Coordinates of C-alpha atoms and ligand atoms in Angstrom, one line a residue:
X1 CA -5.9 32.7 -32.0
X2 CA -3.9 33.2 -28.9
X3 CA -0.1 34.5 -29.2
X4 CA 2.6 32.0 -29.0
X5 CA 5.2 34.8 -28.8
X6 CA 4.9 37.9 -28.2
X7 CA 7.2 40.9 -28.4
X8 CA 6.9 44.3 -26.7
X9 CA 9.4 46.9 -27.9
X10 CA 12.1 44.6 -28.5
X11 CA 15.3 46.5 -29.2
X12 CA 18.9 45.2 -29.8
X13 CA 21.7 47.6 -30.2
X14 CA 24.9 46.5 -30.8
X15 CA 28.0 49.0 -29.7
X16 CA 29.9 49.6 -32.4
X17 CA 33.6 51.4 -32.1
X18 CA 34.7 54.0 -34.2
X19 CA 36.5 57.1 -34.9
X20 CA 40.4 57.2 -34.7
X21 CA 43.2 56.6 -32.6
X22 CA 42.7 60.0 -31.1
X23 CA 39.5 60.3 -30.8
X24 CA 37.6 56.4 -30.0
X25 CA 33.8 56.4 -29.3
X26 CA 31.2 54.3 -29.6
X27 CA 28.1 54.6 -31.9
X28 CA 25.0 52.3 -31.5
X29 CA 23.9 50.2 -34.1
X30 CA 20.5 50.3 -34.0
X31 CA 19.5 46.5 -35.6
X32 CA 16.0 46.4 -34.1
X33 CA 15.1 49.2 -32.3
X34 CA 11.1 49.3 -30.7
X35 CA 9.0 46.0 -32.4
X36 CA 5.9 44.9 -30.9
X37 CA 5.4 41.7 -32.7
X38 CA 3.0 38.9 -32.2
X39 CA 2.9 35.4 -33.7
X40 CA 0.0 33.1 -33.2
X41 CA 0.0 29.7 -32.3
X42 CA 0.1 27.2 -35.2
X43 CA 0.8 30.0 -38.2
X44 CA 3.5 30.8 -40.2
X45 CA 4.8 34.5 -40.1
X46 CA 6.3 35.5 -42.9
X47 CA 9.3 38.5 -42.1
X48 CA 10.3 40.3 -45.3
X49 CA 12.6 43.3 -45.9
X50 CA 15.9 43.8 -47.5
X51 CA 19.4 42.7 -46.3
X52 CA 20.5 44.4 -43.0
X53 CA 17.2 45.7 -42.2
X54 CA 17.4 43.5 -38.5
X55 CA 15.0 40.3 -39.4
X56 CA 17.7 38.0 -38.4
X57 CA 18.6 39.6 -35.1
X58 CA 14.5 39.7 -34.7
X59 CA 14.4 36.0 -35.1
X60 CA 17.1 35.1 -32.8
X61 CA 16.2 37.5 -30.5
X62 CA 12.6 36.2 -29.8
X63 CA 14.2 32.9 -28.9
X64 CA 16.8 34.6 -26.8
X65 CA 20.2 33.1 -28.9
X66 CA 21.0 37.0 -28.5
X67 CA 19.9 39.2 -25.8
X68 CA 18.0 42.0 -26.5
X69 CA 19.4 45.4 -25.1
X70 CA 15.5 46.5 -24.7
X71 CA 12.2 45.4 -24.3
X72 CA 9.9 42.1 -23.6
X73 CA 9.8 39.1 -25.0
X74 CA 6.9 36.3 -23.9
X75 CA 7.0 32.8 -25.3
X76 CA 3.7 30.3 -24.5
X77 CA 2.4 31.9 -21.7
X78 CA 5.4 33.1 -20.3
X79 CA 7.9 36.2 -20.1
X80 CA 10.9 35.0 -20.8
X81 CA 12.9 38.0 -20.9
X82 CA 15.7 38.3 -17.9
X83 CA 15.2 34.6 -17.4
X84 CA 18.4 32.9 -16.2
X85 CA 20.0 30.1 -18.2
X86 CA 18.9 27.3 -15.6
X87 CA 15.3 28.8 -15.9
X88 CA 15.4 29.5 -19.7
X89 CA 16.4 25.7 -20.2
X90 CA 12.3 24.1 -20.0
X91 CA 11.8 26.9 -23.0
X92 CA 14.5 26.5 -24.8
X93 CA 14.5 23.2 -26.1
X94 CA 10.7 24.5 -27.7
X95 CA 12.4 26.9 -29.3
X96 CA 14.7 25.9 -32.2
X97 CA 16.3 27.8 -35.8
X98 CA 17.0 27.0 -39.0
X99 CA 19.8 28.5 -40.6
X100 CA 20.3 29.9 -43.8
X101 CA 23.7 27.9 -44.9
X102 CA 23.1 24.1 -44.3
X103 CA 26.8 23.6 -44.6
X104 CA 28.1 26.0 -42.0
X105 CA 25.8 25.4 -39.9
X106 CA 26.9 21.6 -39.5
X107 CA 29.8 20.6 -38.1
X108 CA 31.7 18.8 -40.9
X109 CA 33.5 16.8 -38.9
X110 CA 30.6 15.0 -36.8
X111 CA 28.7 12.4 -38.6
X112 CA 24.5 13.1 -39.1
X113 CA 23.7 10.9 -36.2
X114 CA 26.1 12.9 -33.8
X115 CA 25.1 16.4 -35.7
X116 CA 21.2 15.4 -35.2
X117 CA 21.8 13.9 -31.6
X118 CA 24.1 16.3 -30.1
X119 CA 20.7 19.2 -29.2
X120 CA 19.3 15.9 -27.6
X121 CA 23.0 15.1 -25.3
X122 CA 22.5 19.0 -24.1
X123 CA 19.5 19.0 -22.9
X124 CA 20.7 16.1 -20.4
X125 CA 20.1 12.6 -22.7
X126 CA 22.4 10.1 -23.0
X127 CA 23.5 8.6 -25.8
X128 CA 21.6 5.3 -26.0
X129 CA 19.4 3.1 -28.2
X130 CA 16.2 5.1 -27.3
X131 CA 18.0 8.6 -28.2
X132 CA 19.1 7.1 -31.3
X133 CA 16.0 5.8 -32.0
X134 CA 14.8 9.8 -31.9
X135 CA 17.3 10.4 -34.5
X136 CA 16.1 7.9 -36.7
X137 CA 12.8 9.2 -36.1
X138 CA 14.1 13.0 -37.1
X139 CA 16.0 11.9 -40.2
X140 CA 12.2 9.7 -41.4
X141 CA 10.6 13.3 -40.5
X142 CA 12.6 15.1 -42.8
X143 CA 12.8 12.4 -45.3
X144 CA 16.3 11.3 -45.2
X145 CA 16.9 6.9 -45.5
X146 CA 18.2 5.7 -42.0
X147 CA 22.0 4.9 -43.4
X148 CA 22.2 8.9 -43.9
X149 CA 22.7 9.0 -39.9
X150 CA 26.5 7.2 -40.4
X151 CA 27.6 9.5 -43.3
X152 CA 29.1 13.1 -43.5
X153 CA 27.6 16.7 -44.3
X154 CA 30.0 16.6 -47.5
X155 CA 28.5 14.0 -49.1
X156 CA 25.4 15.1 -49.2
X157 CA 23.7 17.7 -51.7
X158 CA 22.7 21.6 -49.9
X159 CA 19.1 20.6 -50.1
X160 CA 19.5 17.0 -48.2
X161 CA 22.0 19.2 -45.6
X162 CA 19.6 21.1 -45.3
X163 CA 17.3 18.6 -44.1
X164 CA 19.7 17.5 -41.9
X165 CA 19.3 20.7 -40.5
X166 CA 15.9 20.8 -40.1
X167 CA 16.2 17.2 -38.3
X168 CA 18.5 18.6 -36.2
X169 CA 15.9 21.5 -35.4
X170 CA 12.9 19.1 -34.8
X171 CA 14.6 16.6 -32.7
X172 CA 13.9 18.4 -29.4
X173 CA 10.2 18.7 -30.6
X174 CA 9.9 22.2 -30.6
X175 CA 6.7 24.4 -30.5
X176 CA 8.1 27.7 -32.5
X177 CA 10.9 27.0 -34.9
X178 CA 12.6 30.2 -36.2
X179 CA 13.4 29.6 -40.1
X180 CA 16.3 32.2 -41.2
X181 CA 15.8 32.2 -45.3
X182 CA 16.0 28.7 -45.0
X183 CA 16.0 28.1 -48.9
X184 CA 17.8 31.7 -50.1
X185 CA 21.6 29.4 -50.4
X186 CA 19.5 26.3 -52.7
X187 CA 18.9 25.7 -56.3
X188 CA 15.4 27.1 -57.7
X189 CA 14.8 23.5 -58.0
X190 CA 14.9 22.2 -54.3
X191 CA 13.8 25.3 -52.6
X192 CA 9.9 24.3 -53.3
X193 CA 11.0 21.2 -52.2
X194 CA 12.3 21.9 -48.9
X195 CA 9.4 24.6 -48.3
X196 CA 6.7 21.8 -49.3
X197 CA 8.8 19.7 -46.4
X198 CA 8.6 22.2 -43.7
X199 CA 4.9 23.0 -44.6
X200 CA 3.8 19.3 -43.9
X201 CA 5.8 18.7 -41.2
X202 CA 4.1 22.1 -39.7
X203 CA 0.9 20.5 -40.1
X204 CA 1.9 16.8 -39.1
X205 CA 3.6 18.3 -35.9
X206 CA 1.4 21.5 -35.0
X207 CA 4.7 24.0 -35.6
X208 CA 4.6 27.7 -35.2
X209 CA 6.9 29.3 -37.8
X210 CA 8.7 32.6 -38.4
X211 CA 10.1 32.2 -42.0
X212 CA 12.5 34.9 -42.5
X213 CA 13.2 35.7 -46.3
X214 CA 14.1 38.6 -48.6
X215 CA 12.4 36.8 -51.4
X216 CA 8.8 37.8 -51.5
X217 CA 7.0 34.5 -53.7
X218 CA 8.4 32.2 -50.9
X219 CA 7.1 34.1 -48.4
X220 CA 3.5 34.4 -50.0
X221 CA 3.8 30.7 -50.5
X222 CA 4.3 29.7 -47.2
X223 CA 2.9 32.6 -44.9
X224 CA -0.4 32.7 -43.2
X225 CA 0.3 36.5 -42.5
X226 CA 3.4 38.5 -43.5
X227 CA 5.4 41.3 -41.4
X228 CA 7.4 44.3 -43.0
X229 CA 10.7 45.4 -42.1
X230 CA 13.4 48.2 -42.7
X231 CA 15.5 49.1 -40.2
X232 CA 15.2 48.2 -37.5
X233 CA 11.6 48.9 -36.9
X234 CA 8.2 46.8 -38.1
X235 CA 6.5 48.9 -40.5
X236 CA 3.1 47.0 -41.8
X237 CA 1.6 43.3 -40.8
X238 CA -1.3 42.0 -42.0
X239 CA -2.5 38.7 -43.2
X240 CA -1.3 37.8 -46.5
X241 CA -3.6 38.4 -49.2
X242 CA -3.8 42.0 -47.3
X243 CA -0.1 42.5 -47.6
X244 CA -0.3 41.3 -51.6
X245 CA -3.0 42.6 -53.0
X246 CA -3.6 46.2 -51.0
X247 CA -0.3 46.8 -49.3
X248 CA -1.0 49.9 -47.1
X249 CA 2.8 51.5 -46.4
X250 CA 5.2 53.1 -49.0
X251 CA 7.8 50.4 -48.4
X252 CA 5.8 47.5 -48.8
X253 CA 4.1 48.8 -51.8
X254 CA 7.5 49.3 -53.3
X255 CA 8.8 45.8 -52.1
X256 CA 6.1 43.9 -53.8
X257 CA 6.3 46.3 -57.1
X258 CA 10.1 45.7 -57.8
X259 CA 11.2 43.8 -60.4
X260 CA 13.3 40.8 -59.0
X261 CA 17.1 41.1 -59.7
X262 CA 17.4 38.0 -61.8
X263 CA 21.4 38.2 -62.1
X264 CA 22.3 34.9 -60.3
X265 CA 25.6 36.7 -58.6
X266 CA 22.9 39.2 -57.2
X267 CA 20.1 36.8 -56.1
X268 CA 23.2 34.6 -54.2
X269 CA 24.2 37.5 -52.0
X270 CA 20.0 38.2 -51.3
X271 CA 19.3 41.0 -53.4
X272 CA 16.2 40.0 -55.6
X273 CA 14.3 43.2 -54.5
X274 CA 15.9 46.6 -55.1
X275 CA 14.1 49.8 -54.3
X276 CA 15.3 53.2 -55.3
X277 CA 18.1 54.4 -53.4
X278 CA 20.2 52.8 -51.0
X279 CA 19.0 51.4 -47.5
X280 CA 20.3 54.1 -44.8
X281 CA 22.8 52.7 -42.0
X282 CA 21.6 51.9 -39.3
X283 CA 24.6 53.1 -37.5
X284 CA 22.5 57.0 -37.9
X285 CA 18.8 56.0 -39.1
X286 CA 16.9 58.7 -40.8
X287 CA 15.1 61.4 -38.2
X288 CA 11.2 60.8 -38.3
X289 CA 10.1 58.4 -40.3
X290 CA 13.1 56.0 -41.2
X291 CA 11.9 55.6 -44.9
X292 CA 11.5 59.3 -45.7
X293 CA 15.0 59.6 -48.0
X294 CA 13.3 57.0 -49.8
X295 CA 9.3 57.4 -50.0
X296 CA 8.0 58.6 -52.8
X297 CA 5.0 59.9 -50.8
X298 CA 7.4 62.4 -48.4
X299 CA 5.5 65.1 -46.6
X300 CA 7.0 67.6 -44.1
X301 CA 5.9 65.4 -40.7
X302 CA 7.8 62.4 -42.1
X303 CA 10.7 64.2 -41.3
X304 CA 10.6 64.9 -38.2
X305 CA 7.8 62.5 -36.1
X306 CA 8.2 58.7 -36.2
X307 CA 4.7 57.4 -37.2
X308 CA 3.3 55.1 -34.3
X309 CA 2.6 51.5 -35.8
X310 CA -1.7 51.5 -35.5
X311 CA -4.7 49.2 -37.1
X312 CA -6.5 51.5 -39.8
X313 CA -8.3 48.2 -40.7
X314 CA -8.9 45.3 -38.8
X315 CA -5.5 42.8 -38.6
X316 CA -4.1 45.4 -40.4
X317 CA -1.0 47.3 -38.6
X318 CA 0.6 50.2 -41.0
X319 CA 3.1 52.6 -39.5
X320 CA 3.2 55.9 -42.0
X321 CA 1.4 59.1 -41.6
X322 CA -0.3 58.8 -45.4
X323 CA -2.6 55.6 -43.5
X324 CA -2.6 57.4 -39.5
X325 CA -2.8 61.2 -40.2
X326 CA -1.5 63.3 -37.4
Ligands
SF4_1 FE1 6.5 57.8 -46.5 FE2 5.9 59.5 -44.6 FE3 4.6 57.2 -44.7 FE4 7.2 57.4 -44.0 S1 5.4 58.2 -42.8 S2 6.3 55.9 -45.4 S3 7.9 59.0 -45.3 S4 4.5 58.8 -46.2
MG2 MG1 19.6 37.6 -42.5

């Protein structure tokens, strides 16, 4: 299967000002720092890791909502880093998000029609029967009833706002549609419905997904392959069953082996997985290998040489010295 985007050392650091009124400098925050990433045409890749380790700058960095401070990004065909905003605009309408928080994502003062419309009136349509009849179209997609389109995102529930949302992503009839932990704010109870909805609207609409979530049983629901993160940097991606059942790198052994955090007050604010100690900033990452303070498998080279991300099996990318000795 051919790549529908493709990243090549894709780095975003943000400058981050510290120290005191003496003595100001700036530190870079190093959110994704070197990820060669590919995502194939029609599948959904799974991005796992825990909070803060850079998936969401990832996601909107491969389809350029952010600019990345290094690297190459190409998107169907094309490179699309560098590319101005008049050039960008053919692309960007393929590539769409979903966010996380259905409510503050929406503008509670437009109505649905205007919310789902307005990606439409940007992209240079005007606001007539045949763009409202794209709207009505969207909100049947997503399963919403037509009379939704005059209402208001407070009256509706966080799962049926966050169909509007997804409307709102598909009206432009995207090819890759970035999905940041688009279920983590629901109830249990509607998050398999609102995955079940993006999976058959993948296959009634040939969609290319990156579904970003911390929560590993969505993820293996929904992926076709999964990627590993911690800071910064993509440690292990292989196809799913791969990544479940005979997880090659430290980290990912010890994601899938935690037990979930099943305090409600802890799963809201995305922390289902804990791992033994805590996740280094990524103001001053860890020398070598970034998960050394934390692997229970530590030799001497982790320490000091960052292990290059290579294919010990086939599909299989690990980066950890234990899989690629030096
Ligand atoms: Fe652990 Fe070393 Fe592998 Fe890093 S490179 S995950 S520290 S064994
Ligand atoms: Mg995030």
């Amino acid at each position: 299967m051919t790549a529908l985007v493709s990243a090549t050392g894709l780095t975003k650091h943000f400058a981050v000002r510290g120290g005191s009124f003496l003595r100001r400098h700036t530190t870079a925050l190093r959110a994704v720092d070197g990820v060669d990433l590919q995502i194939r045409s029609g599948e959904t890749l799974g991005l796992v890791g825990e909070s803060g380790c850079g998936k969401s700058t990832l996601g909107r960095l491969l389809i350029r909502l952010i600019e990345p401070t290094g690297g190459r990004i190409d998107f169907d065909g094309h490179e699309i880093t560098g590319l101005s905003t008049k050039a960008m605009r053919q692309h960007r309408r393929a590539m769409q998000i979903i966010f996380q928080d259905p409510y503050g994502a929406l503008n509670p003062r437009m109505s649905v029609e205007d919310i789902i419309m307005e990606p439409l009136l940007i992209h240079g349509a005007r606001a007539d029967a045949a763009t409202r009849a794209k709207v009505a179209e969207a909100l049947r997609l997503v399963g919403l009833p037509a009379r939704a389109a005059q209402r208001f995102p407070h009256e509706f529930s966080g799962g049926q706002r966050q169909r509007v949302g997804i409307a709102r992503a598909l009206v432009l009839n995207p090819k890759f549609v970035v999905c940041d932990e688009p279920v983590s704010a629901l109830d249990v109870s509607v998050q398999a419905q609102i995955v079940n909805l993006l999976q058959d609207l993948q296959k009634e609409l040939g969609l290319t997904f990156l579904f970003i979530a911390h929560d590993l049983s969505v993820v293996k629901h929904i992926s076709d392959r999964v990627a590993v993160m911690y800071l910064g940097k993509v440690v292990e991606v292989a196809e799913k069953h791969a990544i479940y059942s005979a997880p090659q790198h430290p980290y990912t052994q010890a994601l899938i082996a935690a037990v979930p955090v099943l305090r409600p007050q802890d799963r809201a604010r995305g922390r289902r997985v804990r791992i033994a100690g805590d996740i280094p900033s990524a103001l001053n990452p860890p020398s070598g290998c970034r998960f050394h303070t934390r692997c229970p498998h530590v030799m001497p080279i982790c320490r000091v040489q960052e292990p290059a991300l290579t294919e010990p099996a086939p599909a299989h990318h690990v980066a950890c010295h234990l899989v690629n000795p030096v």
